[in-house]
Short mmCIF file of C-alpha atoms in Angstrom, two decimals:
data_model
loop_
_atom_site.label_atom_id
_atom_site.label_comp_id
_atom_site.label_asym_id
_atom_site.label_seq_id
_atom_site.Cartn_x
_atom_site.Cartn_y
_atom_site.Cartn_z
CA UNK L 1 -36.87 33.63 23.60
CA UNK L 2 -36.42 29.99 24.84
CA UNK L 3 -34.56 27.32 22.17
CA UNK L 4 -35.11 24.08 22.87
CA UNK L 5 -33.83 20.47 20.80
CA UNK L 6 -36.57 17.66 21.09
CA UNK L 7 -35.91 14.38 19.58
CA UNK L 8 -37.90 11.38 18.49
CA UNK L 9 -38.66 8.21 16.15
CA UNK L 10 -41.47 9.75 14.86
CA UNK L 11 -42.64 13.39 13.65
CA UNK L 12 -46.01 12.76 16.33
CA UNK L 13 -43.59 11.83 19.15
CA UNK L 14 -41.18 14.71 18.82
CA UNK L 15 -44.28 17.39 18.50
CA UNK L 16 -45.69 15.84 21.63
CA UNK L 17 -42.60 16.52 23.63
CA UNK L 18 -42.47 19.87 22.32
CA UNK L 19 -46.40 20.72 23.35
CA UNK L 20 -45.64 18.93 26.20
CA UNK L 21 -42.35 20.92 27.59
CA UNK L 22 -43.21 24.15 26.39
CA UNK L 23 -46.45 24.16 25.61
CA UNK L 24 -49.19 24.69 22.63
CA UNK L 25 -47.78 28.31 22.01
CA UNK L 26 -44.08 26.88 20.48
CA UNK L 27 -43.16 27.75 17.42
CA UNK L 28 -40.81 25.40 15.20
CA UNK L 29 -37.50 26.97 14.18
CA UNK L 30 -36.48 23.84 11.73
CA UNK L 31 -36.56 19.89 11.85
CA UNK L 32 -33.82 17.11 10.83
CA UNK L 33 -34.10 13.48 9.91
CA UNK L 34 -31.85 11.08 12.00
CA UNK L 35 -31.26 7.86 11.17
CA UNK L 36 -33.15 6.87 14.56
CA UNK L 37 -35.61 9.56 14.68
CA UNK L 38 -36.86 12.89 13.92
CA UNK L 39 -34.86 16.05 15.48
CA UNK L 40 -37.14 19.53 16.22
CA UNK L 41 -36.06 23.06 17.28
CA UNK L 42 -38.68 24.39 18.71
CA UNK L 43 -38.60 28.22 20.22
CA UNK L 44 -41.24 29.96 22.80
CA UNK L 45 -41.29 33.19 24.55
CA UNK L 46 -40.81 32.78 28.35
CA UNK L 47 -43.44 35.78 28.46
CA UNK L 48 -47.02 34.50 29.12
CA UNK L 49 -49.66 35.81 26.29
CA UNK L 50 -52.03 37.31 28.90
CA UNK L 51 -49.36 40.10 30.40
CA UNK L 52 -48.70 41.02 27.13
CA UNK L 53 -52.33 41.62 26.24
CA UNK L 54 -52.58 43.63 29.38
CA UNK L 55 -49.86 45.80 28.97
CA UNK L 56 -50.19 46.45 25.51
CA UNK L 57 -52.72 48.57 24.00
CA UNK L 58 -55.12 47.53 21.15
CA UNK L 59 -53.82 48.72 17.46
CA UNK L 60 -55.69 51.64 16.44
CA UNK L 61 -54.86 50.10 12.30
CA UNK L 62 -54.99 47.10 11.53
CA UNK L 63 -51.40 46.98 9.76
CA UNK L 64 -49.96 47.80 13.36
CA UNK L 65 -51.53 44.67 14.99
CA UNK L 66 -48.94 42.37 16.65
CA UNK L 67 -50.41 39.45 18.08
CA UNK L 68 -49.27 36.21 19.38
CA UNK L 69 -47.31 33.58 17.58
CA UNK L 70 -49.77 30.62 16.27
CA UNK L 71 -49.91 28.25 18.91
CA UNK L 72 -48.57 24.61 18.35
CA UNK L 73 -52.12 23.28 18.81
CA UNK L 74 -53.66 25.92 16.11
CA UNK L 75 -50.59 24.19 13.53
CA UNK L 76 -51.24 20.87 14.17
CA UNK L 77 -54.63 20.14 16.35
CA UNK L 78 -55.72 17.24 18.06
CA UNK L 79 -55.23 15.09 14.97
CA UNK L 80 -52.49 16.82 13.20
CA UNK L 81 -50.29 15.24 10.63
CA UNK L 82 -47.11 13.50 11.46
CA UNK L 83 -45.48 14.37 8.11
CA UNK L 84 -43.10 17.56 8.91
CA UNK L 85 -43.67 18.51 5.52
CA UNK L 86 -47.71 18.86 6.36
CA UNK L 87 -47.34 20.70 9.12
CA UNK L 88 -44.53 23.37 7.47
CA UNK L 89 -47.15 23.47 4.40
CA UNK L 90 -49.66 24.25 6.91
CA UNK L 91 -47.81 26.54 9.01
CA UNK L 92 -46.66 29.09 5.92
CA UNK L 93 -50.16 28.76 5.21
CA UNK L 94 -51.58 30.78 7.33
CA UNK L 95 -48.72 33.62 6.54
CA UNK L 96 -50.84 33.47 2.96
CA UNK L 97 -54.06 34.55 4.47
CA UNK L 98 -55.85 37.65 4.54
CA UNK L 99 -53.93 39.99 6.61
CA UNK L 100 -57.39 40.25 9.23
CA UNK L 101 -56.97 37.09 10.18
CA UNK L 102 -54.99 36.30 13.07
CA UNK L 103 -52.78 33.38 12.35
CA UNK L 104 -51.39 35.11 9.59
CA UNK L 105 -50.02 38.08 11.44
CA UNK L 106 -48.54 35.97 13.74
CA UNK L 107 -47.26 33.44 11.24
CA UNK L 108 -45.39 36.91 9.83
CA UNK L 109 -44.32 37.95 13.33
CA UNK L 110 -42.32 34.82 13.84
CA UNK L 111 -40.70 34.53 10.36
CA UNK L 112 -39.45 37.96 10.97
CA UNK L 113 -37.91 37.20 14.26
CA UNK L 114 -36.78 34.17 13.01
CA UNK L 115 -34.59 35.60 10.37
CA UNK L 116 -32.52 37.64 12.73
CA UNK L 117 -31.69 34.68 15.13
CA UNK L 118 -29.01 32.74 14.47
CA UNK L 119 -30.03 28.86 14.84
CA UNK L 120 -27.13 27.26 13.23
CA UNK L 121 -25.93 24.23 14.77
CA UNK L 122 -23.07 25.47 16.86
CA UNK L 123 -25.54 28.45 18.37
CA UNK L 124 -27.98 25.55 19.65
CA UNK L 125 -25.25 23.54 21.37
CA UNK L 126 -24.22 26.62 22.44
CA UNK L 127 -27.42 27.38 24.30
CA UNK L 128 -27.91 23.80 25.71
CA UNK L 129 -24.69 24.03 26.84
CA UNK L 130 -25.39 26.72 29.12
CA UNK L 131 -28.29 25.48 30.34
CA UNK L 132 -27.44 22.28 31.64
CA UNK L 133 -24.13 24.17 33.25
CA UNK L 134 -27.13 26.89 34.87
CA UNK L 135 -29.12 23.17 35.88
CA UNK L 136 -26.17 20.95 37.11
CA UNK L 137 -23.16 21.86 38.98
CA UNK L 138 -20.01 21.19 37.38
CA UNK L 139 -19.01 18.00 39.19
CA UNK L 140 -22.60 16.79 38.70
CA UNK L 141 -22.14 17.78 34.55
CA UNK L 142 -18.78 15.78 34.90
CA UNK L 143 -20.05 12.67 36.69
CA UNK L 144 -22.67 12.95 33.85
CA UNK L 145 -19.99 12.96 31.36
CA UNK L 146 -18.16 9.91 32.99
CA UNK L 147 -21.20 8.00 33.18
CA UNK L 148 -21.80 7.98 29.14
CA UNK L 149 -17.92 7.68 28.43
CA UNK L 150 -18.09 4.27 30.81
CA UNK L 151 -21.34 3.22 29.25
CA UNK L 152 -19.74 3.90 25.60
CA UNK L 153 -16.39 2.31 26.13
CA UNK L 154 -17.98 -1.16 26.43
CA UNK L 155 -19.78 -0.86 23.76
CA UNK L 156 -16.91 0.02 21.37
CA UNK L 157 -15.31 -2.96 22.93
CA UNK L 158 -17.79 -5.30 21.78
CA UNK L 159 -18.26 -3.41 18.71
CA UNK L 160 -14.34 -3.76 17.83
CA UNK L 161 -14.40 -7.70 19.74
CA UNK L 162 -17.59 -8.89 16.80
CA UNK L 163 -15.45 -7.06 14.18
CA UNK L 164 -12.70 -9.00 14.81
CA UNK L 165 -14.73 -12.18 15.10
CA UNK L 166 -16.53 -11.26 11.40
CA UNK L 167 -12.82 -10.53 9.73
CA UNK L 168 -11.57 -14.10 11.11
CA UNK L 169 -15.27 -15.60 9.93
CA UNK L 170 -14.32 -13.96 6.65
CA UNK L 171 -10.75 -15.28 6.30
CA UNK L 172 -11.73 -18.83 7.03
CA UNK L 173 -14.53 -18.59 4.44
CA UNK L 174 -12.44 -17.06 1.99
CA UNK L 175 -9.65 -20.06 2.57
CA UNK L 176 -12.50 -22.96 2.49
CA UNK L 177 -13.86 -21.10 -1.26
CA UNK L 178 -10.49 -21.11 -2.44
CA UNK L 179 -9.86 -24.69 -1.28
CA UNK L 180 -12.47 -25.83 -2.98
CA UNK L 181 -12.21 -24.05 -6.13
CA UNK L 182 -8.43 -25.52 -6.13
CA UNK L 183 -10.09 -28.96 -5.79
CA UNK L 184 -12.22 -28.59 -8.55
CA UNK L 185 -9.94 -27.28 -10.85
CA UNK L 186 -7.68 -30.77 -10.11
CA UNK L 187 -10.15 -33.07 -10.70
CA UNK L 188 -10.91 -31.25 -14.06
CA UNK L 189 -7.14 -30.61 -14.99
CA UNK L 190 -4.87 -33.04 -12.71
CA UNK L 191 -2.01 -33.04 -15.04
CA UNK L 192 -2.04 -28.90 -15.02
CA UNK L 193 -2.41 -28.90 -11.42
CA UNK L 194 0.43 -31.15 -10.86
CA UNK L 195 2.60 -29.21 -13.41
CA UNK L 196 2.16 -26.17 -11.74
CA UNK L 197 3.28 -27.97 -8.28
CA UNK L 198 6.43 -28.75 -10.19
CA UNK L 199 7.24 -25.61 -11.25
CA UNK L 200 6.26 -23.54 -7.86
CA UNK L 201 8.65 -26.33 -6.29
CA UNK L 202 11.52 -25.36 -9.04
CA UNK L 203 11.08 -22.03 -7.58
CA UNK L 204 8.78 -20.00 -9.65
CA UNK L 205 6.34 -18.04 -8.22
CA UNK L 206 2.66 -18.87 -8.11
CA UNK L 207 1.57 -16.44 -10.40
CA UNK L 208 4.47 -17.04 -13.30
CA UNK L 209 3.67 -21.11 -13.08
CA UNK L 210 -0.45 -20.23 -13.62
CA UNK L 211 0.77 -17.96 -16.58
CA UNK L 212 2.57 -20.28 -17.82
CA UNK L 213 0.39 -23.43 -17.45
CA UNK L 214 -2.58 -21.23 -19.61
CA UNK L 215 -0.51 -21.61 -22.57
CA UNK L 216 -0.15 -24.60 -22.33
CA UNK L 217 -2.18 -27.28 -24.89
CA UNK L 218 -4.25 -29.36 -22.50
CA UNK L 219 -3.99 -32.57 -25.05
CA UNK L 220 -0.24 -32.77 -24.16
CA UNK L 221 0.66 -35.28 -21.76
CA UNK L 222 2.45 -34.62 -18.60
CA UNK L 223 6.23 -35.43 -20.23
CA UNK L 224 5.41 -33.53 -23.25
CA UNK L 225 3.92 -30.77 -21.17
CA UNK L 226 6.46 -30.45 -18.86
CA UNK L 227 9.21 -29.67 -21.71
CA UNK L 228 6.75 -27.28 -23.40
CA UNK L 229 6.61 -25.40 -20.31
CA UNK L 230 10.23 -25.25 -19.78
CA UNK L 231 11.12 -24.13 -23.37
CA UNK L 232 8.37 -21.12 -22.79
CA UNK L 233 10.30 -20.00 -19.67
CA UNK L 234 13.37 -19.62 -21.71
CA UNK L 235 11.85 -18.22 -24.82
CA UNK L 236 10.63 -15.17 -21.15
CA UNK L 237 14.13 -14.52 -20.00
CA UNK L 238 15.40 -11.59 -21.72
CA UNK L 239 19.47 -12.02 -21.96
CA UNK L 240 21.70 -9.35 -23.31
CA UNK L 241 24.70 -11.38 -24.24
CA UNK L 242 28.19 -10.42 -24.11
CA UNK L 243 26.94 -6.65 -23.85
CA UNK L 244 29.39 -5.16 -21.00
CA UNK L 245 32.64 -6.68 -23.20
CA UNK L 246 31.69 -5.73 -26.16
CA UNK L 247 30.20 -2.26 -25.46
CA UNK L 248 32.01 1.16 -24.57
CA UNK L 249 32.00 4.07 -21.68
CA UNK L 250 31.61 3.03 -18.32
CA UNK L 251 29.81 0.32 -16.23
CA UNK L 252 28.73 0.33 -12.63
CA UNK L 253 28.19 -2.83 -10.65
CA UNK L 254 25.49 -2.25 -7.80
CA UNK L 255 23.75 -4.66 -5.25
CA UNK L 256 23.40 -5.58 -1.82
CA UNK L 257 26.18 -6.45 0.22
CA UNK L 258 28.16 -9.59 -0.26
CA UNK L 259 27.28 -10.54 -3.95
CA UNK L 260 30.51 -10.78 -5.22
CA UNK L 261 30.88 -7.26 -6.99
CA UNK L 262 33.75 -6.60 -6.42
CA UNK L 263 35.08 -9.96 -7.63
CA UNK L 264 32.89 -9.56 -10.78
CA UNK L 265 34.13 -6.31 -11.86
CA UNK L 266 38.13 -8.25 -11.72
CA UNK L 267 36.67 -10.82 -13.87
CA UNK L 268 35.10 -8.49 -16.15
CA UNK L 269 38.26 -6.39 -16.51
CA UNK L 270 40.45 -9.67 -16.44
CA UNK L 271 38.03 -10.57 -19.89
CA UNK L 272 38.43 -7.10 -20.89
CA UNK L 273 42.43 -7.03 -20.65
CA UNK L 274 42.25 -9.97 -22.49
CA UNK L 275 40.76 -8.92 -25.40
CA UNK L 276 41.17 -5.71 -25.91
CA UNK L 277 44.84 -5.20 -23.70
CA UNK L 278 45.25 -4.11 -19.96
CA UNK L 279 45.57 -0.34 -21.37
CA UNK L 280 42.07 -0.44 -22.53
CA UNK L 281 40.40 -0.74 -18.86
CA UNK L 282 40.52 0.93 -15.94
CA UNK L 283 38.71 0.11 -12.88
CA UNK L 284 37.13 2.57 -10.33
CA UNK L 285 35.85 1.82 -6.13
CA UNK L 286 33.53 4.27 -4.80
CA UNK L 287 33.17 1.46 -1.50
CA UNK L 288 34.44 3.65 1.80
CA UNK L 289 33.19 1.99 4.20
CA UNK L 290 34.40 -1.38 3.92
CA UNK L 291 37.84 -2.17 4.89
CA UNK L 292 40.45 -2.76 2.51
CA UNK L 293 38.04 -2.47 -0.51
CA UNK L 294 40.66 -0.32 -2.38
CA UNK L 295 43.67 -2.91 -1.67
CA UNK L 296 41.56 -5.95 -2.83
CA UNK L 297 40.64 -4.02 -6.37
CA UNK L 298 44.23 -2.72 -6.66
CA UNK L 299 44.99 -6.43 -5.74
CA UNK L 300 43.24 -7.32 -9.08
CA UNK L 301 44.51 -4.76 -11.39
CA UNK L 302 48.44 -5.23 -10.56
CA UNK L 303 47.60 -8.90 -11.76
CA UNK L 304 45.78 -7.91 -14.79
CA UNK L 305 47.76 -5.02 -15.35
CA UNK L 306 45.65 -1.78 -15.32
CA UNK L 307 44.70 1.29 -13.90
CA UNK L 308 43.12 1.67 -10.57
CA UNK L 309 41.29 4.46 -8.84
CA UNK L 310 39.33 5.72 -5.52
CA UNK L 311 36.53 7.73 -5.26
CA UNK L 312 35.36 9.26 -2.23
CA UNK L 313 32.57 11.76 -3.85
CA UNK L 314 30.70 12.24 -7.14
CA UNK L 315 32.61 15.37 -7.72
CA UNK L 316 36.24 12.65 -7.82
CA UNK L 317 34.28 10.26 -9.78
CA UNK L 318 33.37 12.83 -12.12
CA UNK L 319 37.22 14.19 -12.41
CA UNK L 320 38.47 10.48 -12.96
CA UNK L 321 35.95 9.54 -15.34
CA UNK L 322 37.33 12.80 -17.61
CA UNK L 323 40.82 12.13 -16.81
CA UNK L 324 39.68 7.78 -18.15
CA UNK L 325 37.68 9.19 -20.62
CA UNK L 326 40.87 7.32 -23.03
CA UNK L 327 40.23 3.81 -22.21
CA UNK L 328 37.69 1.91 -23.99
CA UNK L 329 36.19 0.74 -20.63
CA UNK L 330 35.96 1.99 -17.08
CA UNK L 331 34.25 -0.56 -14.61
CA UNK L 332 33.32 1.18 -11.25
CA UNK L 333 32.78 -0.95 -8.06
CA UNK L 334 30.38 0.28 -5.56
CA UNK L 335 29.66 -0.56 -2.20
CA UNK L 336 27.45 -2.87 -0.79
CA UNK L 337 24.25 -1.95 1.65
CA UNK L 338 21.10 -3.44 2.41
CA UNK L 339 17.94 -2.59 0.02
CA UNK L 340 16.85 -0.90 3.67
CA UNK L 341 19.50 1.04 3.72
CA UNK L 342 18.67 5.14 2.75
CA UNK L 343 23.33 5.49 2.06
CA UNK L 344 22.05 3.23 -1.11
CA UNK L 345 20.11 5.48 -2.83
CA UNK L 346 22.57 8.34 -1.80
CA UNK L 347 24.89 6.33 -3.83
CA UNK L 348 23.34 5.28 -6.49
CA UNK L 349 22.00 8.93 -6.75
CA UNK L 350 26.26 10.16 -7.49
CA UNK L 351 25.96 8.77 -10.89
CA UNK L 352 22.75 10.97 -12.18
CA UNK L 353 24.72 14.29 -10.98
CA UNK L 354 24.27 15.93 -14.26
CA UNK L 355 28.43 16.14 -14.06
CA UNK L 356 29.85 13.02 -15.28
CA UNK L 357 29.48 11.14 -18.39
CA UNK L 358 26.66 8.44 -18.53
CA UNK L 359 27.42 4.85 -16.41
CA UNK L 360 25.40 1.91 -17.31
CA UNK L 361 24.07 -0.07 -14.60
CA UNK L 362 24.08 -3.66 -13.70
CA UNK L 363 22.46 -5.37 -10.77
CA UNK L 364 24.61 -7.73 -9.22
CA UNK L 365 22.30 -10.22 -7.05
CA UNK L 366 22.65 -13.52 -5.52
CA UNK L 367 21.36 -16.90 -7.62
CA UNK L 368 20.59 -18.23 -4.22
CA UNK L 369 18.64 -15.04 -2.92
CA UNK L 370 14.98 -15.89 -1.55
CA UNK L 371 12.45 -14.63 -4.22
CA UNK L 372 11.12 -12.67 -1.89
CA UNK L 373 14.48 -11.08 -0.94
CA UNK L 374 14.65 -10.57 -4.55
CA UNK L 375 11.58 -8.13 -4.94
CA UNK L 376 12.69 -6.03 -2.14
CA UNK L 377 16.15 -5.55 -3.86
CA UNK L 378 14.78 -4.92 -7.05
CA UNK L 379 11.92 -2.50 -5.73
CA UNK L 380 14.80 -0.98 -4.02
CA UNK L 381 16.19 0.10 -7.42
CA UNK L 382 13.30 1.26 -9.13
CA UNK L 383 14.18 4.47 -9.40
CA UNK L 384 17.17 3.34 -11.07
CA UNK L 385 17.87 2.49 -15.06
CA UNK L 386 19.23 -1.16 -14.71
CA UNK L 387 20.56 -2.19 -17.80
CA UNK L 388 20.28 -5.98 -16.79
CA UNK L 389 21.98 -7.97 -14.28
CA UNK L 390 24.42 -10.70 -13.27
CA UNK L 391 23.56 -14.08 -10.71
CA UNK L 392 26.34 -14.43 -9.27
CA UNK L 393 27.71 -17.69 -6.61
CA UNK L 394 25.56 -20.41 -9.17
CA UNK L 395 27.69 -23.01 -7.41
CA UNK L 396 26.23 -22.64 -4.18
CA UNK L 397 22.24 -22.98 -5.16
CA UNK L 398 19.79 -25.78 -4.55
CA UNK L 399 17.14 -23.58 -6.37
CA UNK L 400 17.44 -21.08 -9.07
CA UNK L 401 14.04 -20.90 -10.16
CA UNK L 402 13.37 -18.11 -7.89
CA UNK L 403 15.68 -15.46 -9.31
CA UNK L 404 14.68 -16.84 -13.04
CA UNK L 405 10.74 -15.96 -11.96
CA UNK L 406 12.23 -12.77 -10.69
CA UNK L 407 13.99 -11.81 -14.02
CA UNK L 408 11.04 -12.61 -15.94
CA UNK L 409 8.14 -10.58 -13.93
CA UNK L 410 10.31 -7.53 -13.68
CA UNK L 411 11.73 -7.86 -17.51
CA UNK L 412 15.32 -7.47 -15.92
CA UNK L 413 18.05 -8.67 -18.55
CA UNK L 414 19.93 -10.81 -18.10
CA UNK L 415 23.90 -10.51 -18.78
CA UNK L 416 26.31 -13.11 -16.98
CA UNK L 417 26.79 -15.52 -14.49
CA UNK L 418 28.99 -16.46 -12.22
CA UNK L 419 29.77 -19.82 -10.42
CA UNK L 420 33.04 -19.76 -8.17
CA UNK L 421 35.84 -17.60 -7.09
CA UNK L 422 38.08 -18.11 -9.70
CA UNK L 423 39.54 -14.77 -12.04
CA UNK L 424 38.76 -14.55 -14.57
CA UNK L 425 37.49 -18.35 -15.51
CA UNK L 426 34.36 -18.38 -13.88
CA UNK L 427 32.04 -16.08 -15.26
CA UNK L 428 30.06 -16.71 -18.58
CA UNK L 429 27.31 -15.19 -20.44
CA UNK L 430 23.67 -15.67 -19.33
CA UNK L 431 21.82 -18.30 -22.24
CA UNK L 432 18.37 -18.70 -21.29
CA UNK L 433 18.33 -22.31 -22.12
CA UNK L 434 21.05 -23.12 -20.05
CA UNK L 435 19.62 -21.46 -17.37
CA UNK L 436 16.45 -23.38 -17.23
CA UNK L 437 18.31 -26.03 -17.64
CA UNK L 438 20.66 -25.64 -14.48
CA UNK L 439 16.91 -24.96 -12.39
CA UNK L 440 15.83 -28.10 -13.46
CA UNK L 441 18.77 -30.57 -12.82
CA UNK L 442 18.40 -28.62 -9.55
CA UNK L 443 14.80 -29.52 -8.89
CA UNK L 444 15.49 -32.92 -10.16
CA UNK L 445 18.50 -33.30 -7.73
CA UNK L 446 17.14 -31.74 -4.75
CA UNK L 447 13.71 -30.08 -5.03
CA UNK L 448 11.74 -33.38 -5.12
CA UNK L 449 10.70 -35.62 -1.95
CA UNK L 450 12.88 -38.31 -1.30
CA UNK L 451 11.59 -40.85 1.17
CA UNK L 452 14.75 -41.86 2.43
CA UNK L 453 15.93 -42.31 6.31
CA UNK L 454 17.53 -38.62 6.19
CA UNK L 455 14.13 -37.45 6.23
CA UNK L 456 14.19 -38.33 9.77
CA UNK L 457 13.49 -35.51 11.91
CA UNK L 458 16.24 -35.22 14.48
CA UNK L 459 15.23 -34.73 18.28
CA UNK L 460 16.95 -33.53 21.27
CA UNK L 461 18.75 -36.74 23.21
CA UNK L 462 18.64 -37.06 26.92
CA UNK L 463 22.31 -36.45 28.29
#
């Protein structure tokens, strides 16, 4: 038995191949649509008809006949259908006629052999795989192989090169649709449009300003407007008050590195000592890896008088926080890493032991810090119950609209602020109006354009 796969675009070009390679007496195994063609197995004994009519005797009954299988031409003719479906229907046809008749014996003949041949796909590559190995030598098959590899690998080239030429098409015309809708939408609202220029240039992210400029009337003037808008952002900043001083149990400062924690949890304790007596606080350092971190804390509490610790694992921060478990309130300094950095969650991860009594936890974070800085910290604790969060160094920002859009997307509380170095004077409690106040004498003071000779962009001079 010979297997053969014949493709072709149509169902009368693919049975013409097969008539034509192996002749009117193939039989067709099965058939599958491509999406450029038609795909036949066809099957045909190598045997010729005649020497097995010689050598076999006539059937003395006419259940033991065993003729040949119908011939192609008998299935489909001169004018035979091209439909697949036609020819099967006309095929199993013949297997329905009266068992005298010729066609229908052989029809039956093939259907049995058919169902003990296997003609899944992997036996028919199988079987062409052989024969082209029998057909070609092996560096002939391999030459053959190199020959469509080359031939594909420029078109996959081109394929990927007009890809890449569609996705830039699409990001132009996706910048030119936005561009104009942006144009329309400031000739039909130009005093909306320019307020939410002011406020992305305070610092606020696109998406806050547009949020905020939809609630806003449009029969308000731009003045008018522009205070509406600013009492909205502080009626969105959440702020916790004087929580930390006023609360019990202990706190835990954590941030990135170089925000001033450590310096925040002296003025907190300084406050603390103040009003409720040095005996009442104790302050904790879990930071081993930067130097001196200990001696600037116990630095701190000789001044304000009160106890001092160092923890080098959970299972010490756990014993001191039983041994402090007396003082109204233990403050715990931690050390600083980047929102990269994997020892951070380790870290963080020491206070959710199961071992130790609960800490509260406060983000400390830079008022200066890029806002896009600022979502990678934050992300960087998500994992992590933040009970709000302190801006700390307010004296060194030109902008603080970017941590204020920050505070209000994530609905991060906000508890103090800090603006110098200063123990334990400068740090107050976070007022929303204040704070949208400071961005604003900010943007006022340096956010807008100034044409004034410092403008000037400074070159390189010729020495």
């Amino acid at each position: 038995m010979k297997i053969r796969r014949f493709f072709g675009k149509d169902m009368r070009e693919a049975l013409s191949q097969v008539k034509a390679e192996l002749g009117s007496d193939a039989v067709i195994m099965s058939n599958r649509k491509l999406a450029d063609g038609i795909e036949l197995v066809a099957a045909y004994d190598k045997e010729p008809e005649a020497k097995l009519s010689i050598k076999k005797p006539a059937p003395s009954a006419p259940g033991q006949a065993k003729a040949a299988v119908p011939s192609l031409s008998e299935i489909i003719g001169d004018d035979g259908p091209d439909s697949l479906k036609a020819l099967l229907e006309k095929q199993h046809g013949g297997s329905i006629q009266s068992p005298a008749s010729a066609p229908s014996a052989n029809a039956q003949h093939a259907n049995k052999i058919a169902s003990h041949l296997d003609f899944s796909e992997a036996f028919i590559d199988d079987v062409e795989a052989s024969q082209v190995a029998s057909e070609f030598p092996s560096h002939q098959a391999s030459s053959l192989n190199e020959s469509i590899d080359n031939s594909s690998a420029p078109q996959s080239d081109e394929l990927s090169q007009i890809k890449e030429e569609l996705a830039s098409l699409r990001n132009v015309l996706q910048y030119q649709v936005a561009d104009l809708m942006e144009a329309k939408s400031r000739r039909q609202q130009p005093v909306h449009h320019y307020l939410i220029q002011r406020l992305t240039d305070m610092g606020l992210s696109q998406s806050l300003a547009e949020q905020l400029i939809s609630y806003t009337p449009s029969h308000y003037n731009e003045r008018d407007a522009w205070v509406y808008l600013l009492n909205l952002l502080a009626n969105r900043i959440n702020v916790t008050g004087n929580d930390i001083l006023t609360q019990k149990g202990a706190v835990a400062l954590v941030g990135p590195t170089g925000t001033g924690k450590t310096t925040t949890v002296a003025k907190l304790a300084a406050r603390y000592a103040q009003k409720y007596g040095a005996d009442s606080v104790a302050m904790i350092t879990i930071d081993t890896y930067r130097i001196a971190a200990f001696e600037q804390l116990a630095t701190y509490g000789k001044i304000i008088g009160c106890t001092v610790r160092k923890a080098q694992s959970s299972e010490e921060l756990s014993d001191l926080l039983f041994q402090l478990r007396h003082k109204r309130l233990v403050l715990i300094d931690t050390a600083g890493f980047s929102q990269r950095d994997s020892r951070l969650i380790k870290q963080i991860n020491q206070f959710d032991n199961g071992q130790m009594q609960p800490v509260k936890k406060y983000l400390v974070a830079q008022a200066n810090t890029q806002y896009a800085a600022l979502q990678r910290i934050i992300d960087a604790y998500e994992g992590v119950e933040l009970s709000g969060c302190i801006f700390t160094k307010l004296d060194e920002c030109y902008s603080l609209g970017e941590v204020l859009s920050a505070a209000v997307e994530y609905q991060l509380p906000v508890s103090y602020v800090t603006d110098g170095q200063k123990v334990p004077e400068d740090i107050k409690i976070a007022e929303a109006k204040s704070l949208v106040s400071a961005a604003a004498k900010l943007y006022k003071k340096y956010g807008l354009n100034h044409t004034t000779s410092n403008n000037v962009v400074k070159t390189a001079r010729a020495v």
